[in-house]
Coordinates of C-alpha atoms and ligand atoms in Angstrom, one line a residue:
X1 CA 60.8 -40.8 -20.7
X2 CA 58.4 -38.5 -18.9
X3 CA 58.3 -36.0 -21.8
X4 CA 57.4 -38.8 -24.2
X5 CA 54.6 -40.0 -22.0
X6 CA 53.1 -36.5 -21.7
X7 CA 53.1 -35.9 -25.5
X8 CA 51.4 -39.3 -26.0
X9 CA 48.7 -38.3 -23.6
X10 CA 48.2 -35.0 -25.3
X11 CA 47.9 -36.7 -28.7
X12 CA 45.5 -39.2 -27.3
X13 CA 43.3 -36.5 -25.8
X14 CA 43.3 -34.6 -29.1
X15 CA 42.3 -37.7 -30.9
X16 CA 39.3 -38.2 -28.5
X17 CA 38.2 -34.6 -29.3
X18 CA 38.1 -35.4 -33.0
X19 CA 36.4 -38.7 -33.0
X20 CA 32.8 -38.0 -34.0
X21 CA 30.6 -36.0 -36.4
X22 CA 26.9 -35.7 -35.5
X23 CA 24.3 -35.3 -38.2
X24 CA 20.8 -34.1 -37.7
X25 CA 18.3 -34.0 -40.6
X26 CA 15.1 -32.0 -40.3
X27 CA 12.3 -33.0 -42.7
X28 CA 9.1 -31.0 -43.1
X29 CA 6.1 -32.3 -45.2
X30 CA 5.5 -29.9 -48.1
X31 CA 9.0 -28.4 -48.0
X32 CA 11.2 -28.5 -51.1
X33 CA 14.4 -29.0 -49.1
X34 CA 15.7 -30.8 -46.1
X35 CA 17.8 -29.1 -43.4
X36 CA 21.0 -30.8 -42.4
X37 CA 23.1 -29.9 -39.4
X38 CA 26.5 -31.2 -38.7
X39 CA 28.3 -30.9 -35.3
X40 CA 32.0 -31.0 -36.0
X41 CA 34.5 -31.0 -33.1
X42 CA 37.3 -28.5 -34.0
X43 CA 40.6 -27.3 -32.6
X44 CA 40.1 -23.9 -34.1
X45 CA 41.7 -24.5 -37.4
X46 CA 39.8 -24.0 -40.7
X47 CA 37.6 -27.0 -41.6
X48 CA 36.6 -28.1 -45.1
X49 CA 33.4 -29.9 -45.8
X50 CA 32.6 -31.5 -49.2
X51 CA 29.6 -33.1 -50.9
X52 CA 30.3 -36.3 -52.9
X53 CA 30.0 -36.0 -56.6
X54 CA 29.1 -39.7 -57.2
X55 CA 27.6 -42.6 -55.3
X56 CA 29.3 -46.0 -54.8
X57 CA 27.6 -48.5 -57.1
X58 CA 26.7 -45.8 -59.6
X59 CA 29.8 -44.8 -61.6
X60 CA 28.8 -41.5 -63.0
X61 CA 29.2 -37.9 -61.8
X62 CA 25.9 -36.4 -60.5
X63 CA 26.8 -32.9 -59.3
X64 CA 24.9 -33.0 -56.0
X65 CA 26.6 -29.7 -55.1
X66 CA 24.1 -27.9 -57.4
X67 CA 21.4 -28.7 -54.8
X68 CA 23.3 -27.6 -51.7
X69 CA 22.2 -24.1 -50.5
X70 CA 22.5 -21.7 -47.5
X71 CA 25.7 -23.2 -46.0
X72 CA 26.3 -21.4 -42.7
X73 CA 28.4 -22.2 -39.6
X74 CA 28.7 -21.3 -35.9
X75 CA 31.9 -21.6 -33.8
X76 CA 31.2 -21.5 -30.1
X77 CA 27.7 -20.2 -30.9
X78 CA 29.1 -17.3 -33.0
X79 CA 28.6 -17.1 -36.7
X80 CA 31.8 -17.5 -38.8
X81 CA 32.6 -17.1 -42.4
X82 CA 32.1 -20.0 -44.8
X83 CA 33.9 -19.8 -48.1
X84 CA 33.1 -21.8 -51.2
X85 CA 36.4 -23.2 -52.4
X86 CA 35.1 -25.0 -55.5
X87 CA 31.9 -26.7 -56.7
X88 CA 32.1 -29.4 -54.0
X89 CA 33.9 -27.8 -51.1
X90 CA 33.2 -25.2 -48.4
X91 CA 35.7 -24.0 -45.9
X92 CA 34.7 -22.9 -42.4
X93 CA 37.2 -20.3 -41.3
X94 CA 39.3 -20.7 -38.2
X95 CA 38.5 -19.4 -34.8
X96 CA 37.7 -20.6 -31.3
X97 CA 38.2 -24.3 -30.7
X98 CA 35.2 -26.4 -29.8
X99 CA 32.2 -27.6 -31.8
X100 CA 31.4 -26.2 -35.2
X101 CA 27.7 -26.3 -36.0
X102 CA 27.4 -26.4 -39.8
X103 CA 24.0 -26.1 -41.4
X104 CA 22.9 -26.3 -45.0
X105 CA 19.8 -27.0 -47.1
X106 CA 19.6 -29.8 -49.6
X107 CA 17.0 -29.1 -52.3
X108 CA 14.8 -32.1 -53.1
X109 CA 13.6 -31.0 -56.5
X110 CA 9.9 -31.1 -55.5
X111 CA 7.7 -30.8 -52.5
X112 CA 8.2 -33.6 -49.9
X113 CA 5.1 -35.8 -49.5
X114 CA 4.5 -38.1 -46.6
X115 CA 7.4 -40.4 -47.6
X116 CA 11.0 -39.8 -48.5
X117 CA 14.0 -42.0 -49.4
X118 CA 17.2 -40.2 -48.4
X119 CA 20.4 -41.4 -50.0
X120 CA 23.6 -40.7 -48.2
X121 CA 26.1 -39.4 -50.8
X122 CA 23.7 -36.9 -52.4
X123 CA 22.6 -35.4 -49.1
X124 CA 25.3 -35.7 -46.4
X125 CA 28.6 -33.8 -46.5
X126 CA 31.8 -35.1 -45.0
X127 CA 34.6 -33.4 -43.2
X128 CA 37.7 -33.5 -45.5
X129 CA 40.4 -35.7 -44.1
X130 CA 38.1 -37.0 -41.3
X131 CA 35.9 -39.6 -43.0
X132 CA 37.1 -42.3 -40.6
X133 CA 35.6 -40.7 -37.6
X134 CA 32.4 -42.1 -35.9
X135 CA 29.2 -40.7 -37.0
X136 CA 25.7 -40.4 -35.5
X137 CA 22.5 -39.6 -37.4
X138 CA 19.3 -38.3 -36.0
X139 CA 16.1 -36.9 -37.5
X140 CA 13.6 -34.2 -36.7
X141 CA 10.4 -35.5 -38.2
X142 CA 6.7 -34.5 -38.3
X143 CA 4.5 -36.2 -35.7
X144 CA 3.7 -39.8 -36.7
X145 CA 6.7 -40.2 -39.0
X146 CA 9.4 -42.8 -38.5
X147 CA 12.6 -43.9 -40.3
X148 CA 14.4 -47.1 -41.1
X149 CA 17.8 -48.0 -42.5
X150 CA 20.6 -50.6 -42.3
X151 CA 22.5 -48.7 -39.6
X152 CA 22.7 -49.8 -36.0
X153 CA 20.1 -48.0 -33.9
X154 CA 21.3 -46.3 -30.7
X155 CA 19.1 -44.2 -28.5
X156 CA 16.8 -42.1 -30.7
X157 CA 19.2 -42.2 -33.7
X158 CA 21.7 -44.3 -35.7
X159 CA 25.4 -44.8 -35.3
X160 CA 28.1 -45.6 -37.9
X161 CA 31.8 -46.4 -37.4
X162 CA 32.7 -44.0 -40.2
X163 CA 31.4 -41.8 -43.0
X164 CA 31.7 -44.5 -45.6
X165 CA 29.3 -46.7 -43.7
X166 CA 27.0 -43.8 -42.8
X167 CA 26.3 -42.9 -46.4
X168 CA 26.1 -46.4 -47.7
X169 CA 22.8 -46.8 -45.7
X170 CA 20.0 -44.9 -47.4
X171 CA 17.1 -44.0 -45.1
X172 CA 13.3 -44.4 -45.7
X173 CA 11.5 -41.7 -43.8
X174 CA 7.8 -40.8 -43.3
X175 CA 4.6 -42.8 -43.1
X176 CA 5.2 -46.0 -45.0
X177 CA 4.3 -49.7 -44.9
X178 CA 6.8 -52.3 -43.8
X179 CA 6.9 -56.1 -43.5
X180 CA 9.5 -57.9 -41.3
X181 CA 11.1 -61.3 -41.1
X182 CA 14.0 -62.8 -39.2
X183 CA 16.1 -65.6 -40.7
X184 CA 19.5 -66.9 -39.7
X185 CA 19.5 -64.6 -36.7
X186 CA 19.2 -61.5 -38.9
X187 CA 16.3 -59.1 -38.8
X188 CA 15.1 -58.0 -42.2
X189 CA 12.7 -55.2 -43.0
X190 CA 10.9 -54.7 -46.3
X191 CA 10.1 -50.9 -46.4
X192 CA 7.9 -49.5 -49.2
X193 CA 9.0 -45.9 -49.7
X194 CA 7.3 -45.1 -53.0
X195 CA 4.7 -46.1 -55.6
X196 CA 1.3 -47.7 -55.0
X197 CA 1.9 -50.4 -52.5
X198 CA -1.6 -51.8 -53.0
X199 CA -0.5 -52.9 -56.5
X200 CA 1.9 -55.5 -55.2
X201 CA 1.3 -58.8 -53.6
X202 CA 3.2 -58.2 -50.3
X203 CA 3.0 -61.8 -49.2
X204 CA 4.7 -62.9 -52.4
X205 CA 7.4 -60.2 -51.9
X206 CA 8.1 -61.5 -48.4
X207 CA 8.2 -65.1 -49.8
X208 CA 10.8 -64.1 -52.5
X209 CA 12.9 -62.1 -50.0
X210 CA 13.0 -65.0 -47.6
X211 CA 14.0 -67.4 -50.3
X212 CA 16.8 -65.1 -51.4
X213 CA 18.0 -64.8 -47.8
X214 CA 18.0 -68.5 -47.4
X215 CA 19.6 -69.4 -50.7
X216 CA 22.4 -66.9 -50.4
X217 CA 23.0 -67.7 -46.7
X218 CA 23.4 -71.3 -48.0
X219 CA 25.7 -70.3 -50.9
X220 CA 27.9 -68.1 -48.8
X221 CA 27.7 -70.1 -45.5
X222 CA 26.3 -67.2 -43.5
X223 CA 25.1 -63.6 -43.8
X224 CA 27.6 -60.7 -43.5
X225 CA 25.4 -58.2 -41.8
X226 CA 23.5 -57.8 -38.5
X227 CA 20.4 -56.3 -40.1
X228 CA 19.1 -55.8 -43.6
X229 CA 16.6 -53.4 -45.1
X230 CA 14.9 -53.9 -48.5
X231 CA 13.8 -50.3 -49.6
X232 CA 11.2 -50.7 -52.3
X233 CA 9.4 -48.3 -54.6
X234 CA 6.6 -50.0 -56.5
X235 CA 6.5 -49.5 -60.3
X236 CA 3.4 -50.3 -62.3
X237 CA 4.9 -53.0 -64.6
X238 CA 4.7 -56.7 -65.1
X239 CA 8.4 -57.5 -64.9
X240 CA 11.8 -55.9 -64.5
X241 CA 13.1 -53.3 -62.1
X242 CA 16.2 -51.4 -61.1
X243 CA 18.3 -51.4 -58.0
X244 CA 21.3 -50.0 -56.1
X245 CA 23.2 -52.1 -53.6
X246 CA 24.3 -50.9 -50.2
X247 CA 26.2 -52.4 -47.3
X248 CA 23.3 -53.8 -45.4
X249 CA 20.3 -52.7 -47.5
X250 CA 19.3 -52.2 -51.1
X251 CA 17.1 -49.7 -52.9
X252 CA 15.0 -51.3 -55.6
X253 CA 12.4 -50.2 -58.2
X254 CA 10.1 -53.2 -57.9
X255 CA 7.7 -54.1 -60.8
X256 CA 4.3 -54.7 -59.2
X257 CA 3.8 -57.9 -61.3
X258 CA 6.9 -59.5 -59.6
X259 CA 8.0 -61.1 -62.8
X260 CA 11.0 -63.4 -63.0
X261 CA 13.3 -60.5 -64.0
X262 CA 12.2 -58.6 -60.9
X263 CA 13.2 -61.5 -58.7
X264 CA 16.5 -61.5 -60.5
X265 CA 17.1 -57.8 -59.6
X266 CA 16.3 -58.6 -56.0
X267 CA 18.8 -61.5 -55.9
X268 CA 21.4 -59.4 -57.8
X269 CA 21.3 -56.6 -55.2
X270 CA 21.4 -59.0 -52.2
X271 CA 24.4 -60.8 -53.8
X272 CA 26.2 -57.4 -53.8
X273 CA 26.2 -57.5 -50.0
X274 CA 29.2 -59.8 -50.7
X275 CA 30.4 -59.2 -54.2
X276 CA 31.3 -55.5 -54.6
X277 CA 30.4 -54.3 -51.1
X278 CA 32.7 -56.6 -49.1
X279 CA 34.5 -58.5 -51.9
X280 CA 35.8 -55.5 -53.7
X281 CA 38.8 -54.4 -55.6
X282 CA 41.1 -52.0 -53.8
X283 CA 39.9 -49.0 -55.8
X284 CA 36.4 -49.5 -54.4
X285 CA 36.9 -48.2 -50.9
X286 CA 38.0 -46.2 -49.1
X287 CA 36.7 -43.8 -51.7
X288 CA 37.6 -40.4 -53.1
X289 CA 34.1 -39.1 -53.4
X290 CA 35.0 -36.4 -55.9
X291 CA 36.7 -38.6 -58.6
X292 CA 35.2 -41.7 -60.2
X293 CA 37.2 -44.8 -59.1
X294 CA 39.4 -46.6 -61.5
X295 CA 38.9 -50.4 -61.3
X296 CA 39.0 -53.0 -64.1
X297 CA 36.9 -55.4 -62.1
X298 CA 33.4 -54.3 -62.7
X299 CA 32.9 -57.1 -65.3
X300 CA 33.3 -59.3 -62.2
X301 CA 31.7 -57.2 -59.6
X302 CA 28.6 -56.4 -61.7
X303 CA 28.5 -58.9 -64.6
X304 CA 29.4 -61.9 -62.5
X305 CA 27.0 -60.7 -59.8
X306 CA 24.3 -60.8 -62.4
X307 CA 25.4 -64.2 -63.7
X308 CA 25.2 -65.6 -60.1
X309 CA 21.9 -63.8 -59.4
X310 CA 20.4 -65.9 -62.2
X311 CA 22.4 -69.1 -61.7
X312 CA 21.5 -69.3 -58.1
X313 CA 17.8 -68.8 -58.7
X314 CA 18.1 -71.6 -61.2
X315 CA 20.0 -73.9 -58.9
X316 CA 17.6 -73.3 -56.1
X317 CA 14.7 -73.9 -58.5
X318 CA 13.1 -70.5 -58.4
X319 CA 13.9 -70.4 -62.2
X320 CA 13.4 -73.4 -64.5
X321 CA 15.9 -74.5 -67.1
X322 CA 14.1 -72.8 -70.0
X323 CA 14.3 -69.4 -68.2
X324 CA 17.9 -69.9 -67.4
X325 CA 18.7 -70.7 -71.0
X326 CA 16.8 -67.6 -72.1
X327 CA 19.0 -65.5 -69.8
X328 CA 22.1 -67.0 -71.3
X329 CA 20.8 -66.2 -74.8
X330 CA 19.8 -62.7 -73.9
X331 CA 23.2 -61.8 -72.4
X332 CA 25.1 -63.3 -75.3
X333 CA 22.9 -61.6 -77.9
X334 CA 23.1 -58.2 -76.2
X335 CA 26.9 -58.6 -75.9
X336 CA 27.3 -59.6 -79.6
X337 CA 25.0 -56.8 -80.8
X338 CA 27.7 -54.3 -79.8
X339 CA 30.4 -54.0 -82.4
X340 CA 32.7 -52.3 -79.9
X341 CA 33.3 -55.7 -78.3
X342 CA 36.0 -56.1 -81.0
X343 CA 37.8 -53.0 -79.8
X344 CA 37.2 -52.7 -76.0
X345 CA 38.0 -55.5 -73.5
X346 CA 35.8 -56.3 -70.5
X347 CA 38.6 -55.0 -68.3
X348 CA 38.8 -51.7 -70.1
X349 CA 35.0 -51.3 -70.2
X350 CA 35.2 -51.2 -66.4
X351 CA 38.5 -49.3 -66.0
X352 CA 37.6 -46.6 -68.4
X353 CA 33.9 -46.1 -67.3
X354 CA 34.8 -42.6 -66.2
X355 CA 35.6 -41.7 -69.8
X356 CA 32.1 -42.6 -71.0
X357 CA 29.5 -39.8 -71.5
X358 CA 32.2 -37.2 -72.1
X359 CA 34.1 -37.9 -68.9
X360 CA 31.0 -38.0 -66.6
X361 CA 30.8 -41.8 -66.5
X362 CA 27.7 -43.9 -67.3
X363 CA 27.6 -46.7 -64.7
X364 CA 27.4 -49.2 -67.5
X365 CA 30.8 -49.4 -69.2
X366 CA 33.1 -47.6 -71.6
X367 CA 32.4 -48.8 -75.2
X368 CA 30.8 -52.1 -74.1
X369 CA 28.5 -52.9 -71.2
X370 CA 30.2 -54.6 -68.3
X371 CA 26.9 -56.1 -67.1
X372 CA 26.0 -58.3 -70.0
X373 CA 29.7 -58.7 -71.1
X374 CA 30.7 -59.6 -67.6
X375 CA 27.8 -62.1 -67.4
X376 CA 29.0 -63.9 -70.4
X377 CA 32.7 -63.8 -69.3
X378 CA 31.5 -65.2 -65.9
X379 CA 29.7 -68.1 -67.7
X380 CA 32.8 -68.8 -69.9
X381 CA 35.3 -68.7 -67.0
X382 CA 33.0 -70.8 -64.7
X383 CA 32.7 -73.6 -67.3
X384 CA 36.4 -73.4 -68.2
X385 CA 37.4 -73.9 -64.5
X386 CA 35.0 -76.8 -64.2
X387 CA 36.3 -78.4 -67.4
X388 CA 40.0 -77.8 -66.4
X389 CA 39.5 -79.4 -63.0
X390 CA 37.1 -82.2 -63.9
X391 CA 34.5 -80.4 -61.9
X392 CA 36.6 -80.1 -58.7
X393 CA 36.6 -76.3 -58.9
X394 CA 34.3 -73.6 -60.3
X395 CA 33.9 -69.9 -60.2
X396 CA 32.0 -70.5 -56.9
X397 CA 35.4 -71.3 -55.4
X398 CA 37.0 -68.2 -56.8
X399 CA 34.3 -66.2 -55.1
X400 CA 34.8 -68.2 -51.8
X401 CA 38.5 -67.6 -52.0
X402 CA 38.1 -63.8 -52.6
X403 CA 35.6 -63.8 -49.7
X404 CA 38.2 -65.3 -47.4
X405 CA 40.6 -62.6 -48.4
X406 CA 38.2 -59.7 -48.1
X407 CA 35.7 -60.6 -45.3
X408 CA 35.7 -59.0 -41.8
X409 CA 36.8 -55.6 -43.1
X410 CA 40.1 -56.7 -44.7
X411 CA 41.2 -54.4 -47.5
X412 CA 40.0 -55.0 -51.1
X413 CA 41.6 -57.4 -53.5
X414 CA 44.3 -56.6 -56.0
X415 CA 42.8 -57.1 -59.4
X416 CA 45.3 -59.8 -60.6
X417 CA 44.1 -62.0 -57.7
X418 CA 41.1 -63.2 -59.8
X419 CA 43.6 -64.5 -62.4
X420 CA 46.0 -65.9 -59.7
X421 CA 43.3 -67.8 -57.9
X422 CA 42.0 -69.4 -61.1
X423 CA 45.5 -70.4 -62.1
X424 CA 46.1 -71.9 -58.6
X425 CA 42.9 -74.0 -59.1
X426 CA 42.9 -74.8 -62.8
X427 CA 46.5 -74.3 -64.0
X428 CA 48.0 -72.0 -66.6
X429 CA 45.2 -72.7 -69.0
X430 CA 43.0 -70.5 -66.7
X431 CA 45.6 -67.7 -67.1
X432 CA 45.3 -67.9 -70.8
X433 CA 41.5 -67.8 -70.6
X434 CA 41.6 -64.7 -68.4
X435 CA 44.2 -62.9 -70.6
X436 CA 42.1 -63.6 -73.7
X437 CA 38.5 -63.1 -72.4
X438 CA 39.0 -60.4 -69.8
X439 CA 42.0 -58.4 -70.9
X440 CA 41.5 -58.5 -74.6
X441 CA 38.7 -57.4 -76.9
X442 CA 37.1 -60.0 -79.1
X443 CA 34.3 -62.6 -79.4
X444 CA 33.7 -64.7 -76.4
X445 CA 33.6 -68.5 -77.2
X446 CA 30.2 -69.2 -75.9
X447 CA 29.4 -72.0 -78.3
X448 CA 32.6 -73.9 -77.4
X449 CA 32.2 -73.3 -73.7
X450 CA 28.5 -74.4 -73.6
X451 CA 29.5 -77.6 -75.4
X452 CA 31.7 -78.4 -72.4
X453 CA 28.6 -78.8 -70.3
X454 CA 26.6 -80.5 -73.0
X455 CA 24.6 -77.5 -74.4
X456 CA 24.6 -76.6 -78.1
X457 CA 24.1 -72.9 -78.8
X458 CA 22.4 -72.6 -82.1
X459 CA 21.7 -69.5 -84.1
X460 CA 19.6 -69.7 -87.2
X461 CA 19.2 -66.8 -89.6
X462 CA 15.9 -66.2 -91.3
X463 CA 15.2 -63.6 -93.9
X464 CA 12.0 -61.6 -94.2
X465 CA 10.6 -58.9 -96.4
X466 CA 11.5 -55.6 -94.8
X467 CA 9.1 -52.7 -95.6
X468 CA 11.0 -50.4 -93.4
X469 CA 8.5 -50.6 -90.6
X470 CA 6.8 -53.6 -88.9
X471 CA 3.2 -54.5 -89.7
X472 CA 0.8 -56.7 -87.9
X473 CA -2.3 -58.5 -89.1
X474 CA -4.5 -58.1 -86.1
X475 CA -7.4 -60.2 -84.9
X476 CA -9.7 -57.4 -86.2
X477 CA -8.5 -58.4 -89.7
X478 CA -6.7 -55.1 -90.4
X479 CA -3.1 -54.9 -91.6
X480 CA -1.6 -52.0 -89.7
X481 CA 1.8 -50.4 -89.1
X482 CA 2.6 -51.7 -85.6
X483 CA 5.4 -49.2 -84.9
X484 CA 5.7 -45.9 -86.8
X485 CA 9.0 -44.7 -88.2
X486 CA 11.0 -41.9 -86.6
X487 CA 10.5 -39.5 -89.5
X488 CA 6.7 -39.9 -89.0
X489 CA 6.4 -40.9 -92.7
X490 CA 4.7 -44.0 -91.3
X491 CA 2.7 -43.8 -88.1
X492 CA 1.6 -46.5 -85.7
X493 CA -1.9 -47.8 -86.7
X494 CA -1.7 -46.6 -90.3
X495 CA -3.8 -49.2 -92.1
X496 CA -2.7 -50.7 -95.5
X497 CA -5.9 -51.0 -97.6
X498 CA -4.4 -51.6 -101.1
X499 CA -1.3 -53.1 -102.5
X500 CA -0.3 -52.6 -106.2
X501 CA -4.0 -51.9 -107.1
X502 CA -5.3 -54.9 -105.2
X503 CA -7.7 -53.6 -102.6
X504 CA -8.5 -55.5 -99.4
X505 CA -12.1 -55.8 -100.4
X506 CA -15.4 -54.3 -99.4
X507 CA -15.6 -55.5 -95.9
X508 CA -13.2 -54.3 -93.2
X509 CA -11.1 -57.5 -93.2
X510 CA -8.1 -58.4 -95.1
X511 CA -9.1 -62.0 -96.0
X512 CA -6.6 -64.8 -96.0
X513 CA -6.9 -64.9 -99.8
X514 CA -6.0 -61.2 -100.1
X515 CA -3.2 -61.5 -97.5
X516 CA -1.7 -64.4 -99.5
X517 CA -1.7 -62.3 -102.7
X518 CA -0.2 -59.3 -100.9
X519 CA 2.5 -61.4 -99.3
X520 CA 3.4 -62.7 -102.8
X521 CA 3.9 -59.1 -103.9
X522 CA 5.9 -58.1 -100.8
X523 CA 9.1 -59.8 -101.9
X524 CA 12.6 -58.4 -101.3
X525 CA 13.5 -56.3 -104.3
X526 CA 9.9 -55.4 -105.2
X527 CA 8.5 -51.9 -105.4
X528 CA 5.0 -51.6 -103.9
X529 CA 2.4 -49.0 -104.5
X530 CA 0.4 -48.8 -101.3
X531 CA -2.8 -47.1 -100.3
X532 CA -2.9 -46.3 -96.6
X533 CA -5.7 -45.2 -94.4
X534 CA -4.8 -42.8 -91.7
X535 CA -7.9 -41.6 -89.9
X536 CA -10.2 -40.4 -92.6
X537 CA -7.4 -39.8 -95.1
X538 CA -6.2 -42.1 -97.8
X539 CA -2.5 -41.7 -98.6
X540 CA -0.6 -43.1 -101.5
X541 CA 2.9 -44.4 -100.9
X542 CA 5.7 -46.2 -102.8
X543 CA 7.8 -48.6 -100.8
X544 CA 11.0 -50.5 -101.9
X545 CA 11.1 -53.9 -100.2
X546 CA 14.4 -54.9 -98.7
X547 CA 15.7 -58.2 -97.4
X548 CA 15.7 -58.2 -93.6
X549 CA 17.4 -60.7 -91.4
X550 CA 16.6 -62.0 -88.0
X551 CA 18.5 -64.5 -85.9
X552 CA 16.7 -67.0 -83.8
X553 CA 18.8 -68.6 -81.0
X554 CA 18.2 -71.7 -78.9
X555 CA 20.2 -73.7 -76.5
X556 CA 19.7 -77.4 -77.1
X557 CA 20.8 -80.3 -74.9
X558 CA 23.4 -82.5 -76.6
X559 CA 22.0 -86.0 -76.4
X560 CA 25.3 -87.5 -77.4
X561 CA 27.2 -85.8 -74.6
X562 CA 29.7 -88.0 -72.6
X563 CA 29.1 -88.9 -69.0
X564 CA 31.9 -86.5 -68.0
X565 CA 30.2 -83.6 -69.8
X566 CA 26.8 -84.5 -68.2
X567 CA 28.4 -84.6 -64.8
X568 CA 29.9 -81.1 -65.4
X569 CA 26.5 -79.7 -66.2
X570 CA 25.1 -81.4 -63.2
X571 CA 27.7 -79.7 -61.1
X572 CA 27.0 -76.3 -62.7
X573 CA 23.3 -76.7 -61.9
X574 CA 23.6 -78.2 -58.4
X575 CA 26.6 -76.3 -57.1
X576 CA 28.7 -77.5 -54.2
X577 CA 26.0 -77.6 -51.6
X578 CA 22.3 -77.8 -51.4
X579 CA 21.6 -76.2 -54.8
X580 CA 19.0 -78.0 -56.7
X581 CA 17.5 -79.4 -53.5
X582 CA 15.8 -76.5 -51.9
X583 CA 14.2 -77.3 -48.6
X584 CA 11.4 -74.8 -48.9
X585 CA 9.7 -76.3 -51.9
X586 CA 8.8 -79.7 -53.3
X587 CA 11.0 -80.6 -56.2
X588 CA 9.9 -79.9 -59.7
X589 CA 9.2 -76.9 -61.8
X590 CA 8.2 -73.9 -59.7
X591 CA 5.5 -71.5 -60.9
X592 CA 5.6 -67.9 -60.0
X593 CA 2.8 -66.4 -57.9
X594 CA 0.6 -64.8 -60.5
X595 CA -2.4 -63.8 -58.5
X596 CA -2.5 -60.5 -56.6
Ligands
ZN601 ZN1 24.7 -54.4 -59.5

């Protein structure tokens, strides 16, 4: 047995030699590239390094290899040949065993200012076949600069248990503003890496971040990370935003007005720390960074994330009921505006995302969008499960069960688990719902589902005279084209001054009397002779009026709903725990912070 023991020892020693890749990134203000150095232990055999072609969370090919230049390598301090194998791969030729020092430049596209946000996949290469090794990350920065990210700090750098974790923690670098808070034992940093920070109410941002931390900690019964970083770039806008989720951080384009949609984006990205990052389908990690993953679950991982991002803000009274209803309407209308919903299932929208954009992926879905479609599927399944179990179970419980099966670094879930869990809770009826709404294309039965919680979804169609462009009768009394046509035949602010020989009159205003007469003439089917003022010019135009249609949607409470139905809606709103009774606010409708 001695021989066996010896060989085990040799293997163990070899394994120790291969256990870590050290990264060092040098950033210089004003430079147009960063310098990356990797120290790779080697046994003398050739080593292949690769740059990812896509980033987890964004399912499209990005061709980062085009920005990688000057790849060189040393073995035992001697320069060795590096061969480009293909777009994404470089091979360091064999030689002496010991450390390989690989260096390359990553072009940034423009000169680096005094702040930089460095994402992992686009900038840091990996050693092929060795992504499970420990990593360290250090920076050489100009005097006065600092860095922050979700990775554990050790010494003067960061450590990660493997490459997947390393690159799922983008780094904000430079001279930047931060705010800090600690809740539930977890230190949070709010780092502003871009935009005009003075435009945003930082106290309000801290307040929203804290609320999101508290409400999600409550919903999930604990936080899954040891630290968390909100990386923000401020955009000059009243509402909205964009974001990308990471393991223990997020990168968000934050509208300076901090509208309700902006808070929704923040809650969405934080929710991803569970749903998609840790509760993930098997295809989503470990990754092949050169090929887009094939998973049919993005309707759940993205769409349902967005559904819960909004539902939780409503439950915890950051949103009021009207706003929640408006989100339901918006997602239903966006989903139904796409005719492809009759041809592509929510599952296929996700599974085939890599086929979108001529095989480059689009991070939104093949044929139909898995965000809004998944949102509506989530709503329908949630209500169905509540109805099937008399309120005993909901989609909350499906998420909790998946969390049990995925947490603490367990492997991802098999995609049929979502169906199985729902059937376990709500019976075969839930299987039918899943097979119909997730696996097949078609219209989602929103009206029927909402009635199960006492809401009536009402669409009313109204017709209008369509001139081919929108007009507005402004407070200055002029009737103008409010949006020009693409062919430039009509331009924004063209003013209509005469209709069928009837002029607007001597003064600048279109009087109510004239407006009434004009409207009488602007009937569908009519042909109008218009005089139009564009600058100093008067143009003559003939327009055939068509019949346009718009749909108004509202969600109305059913006054005649049964006590059971009302109880189901109450459960949907309150959730299983403290939802609906937030401890940080008095009850009642909450108003958003409007002042800067
Ligand atoms: Zn998302």
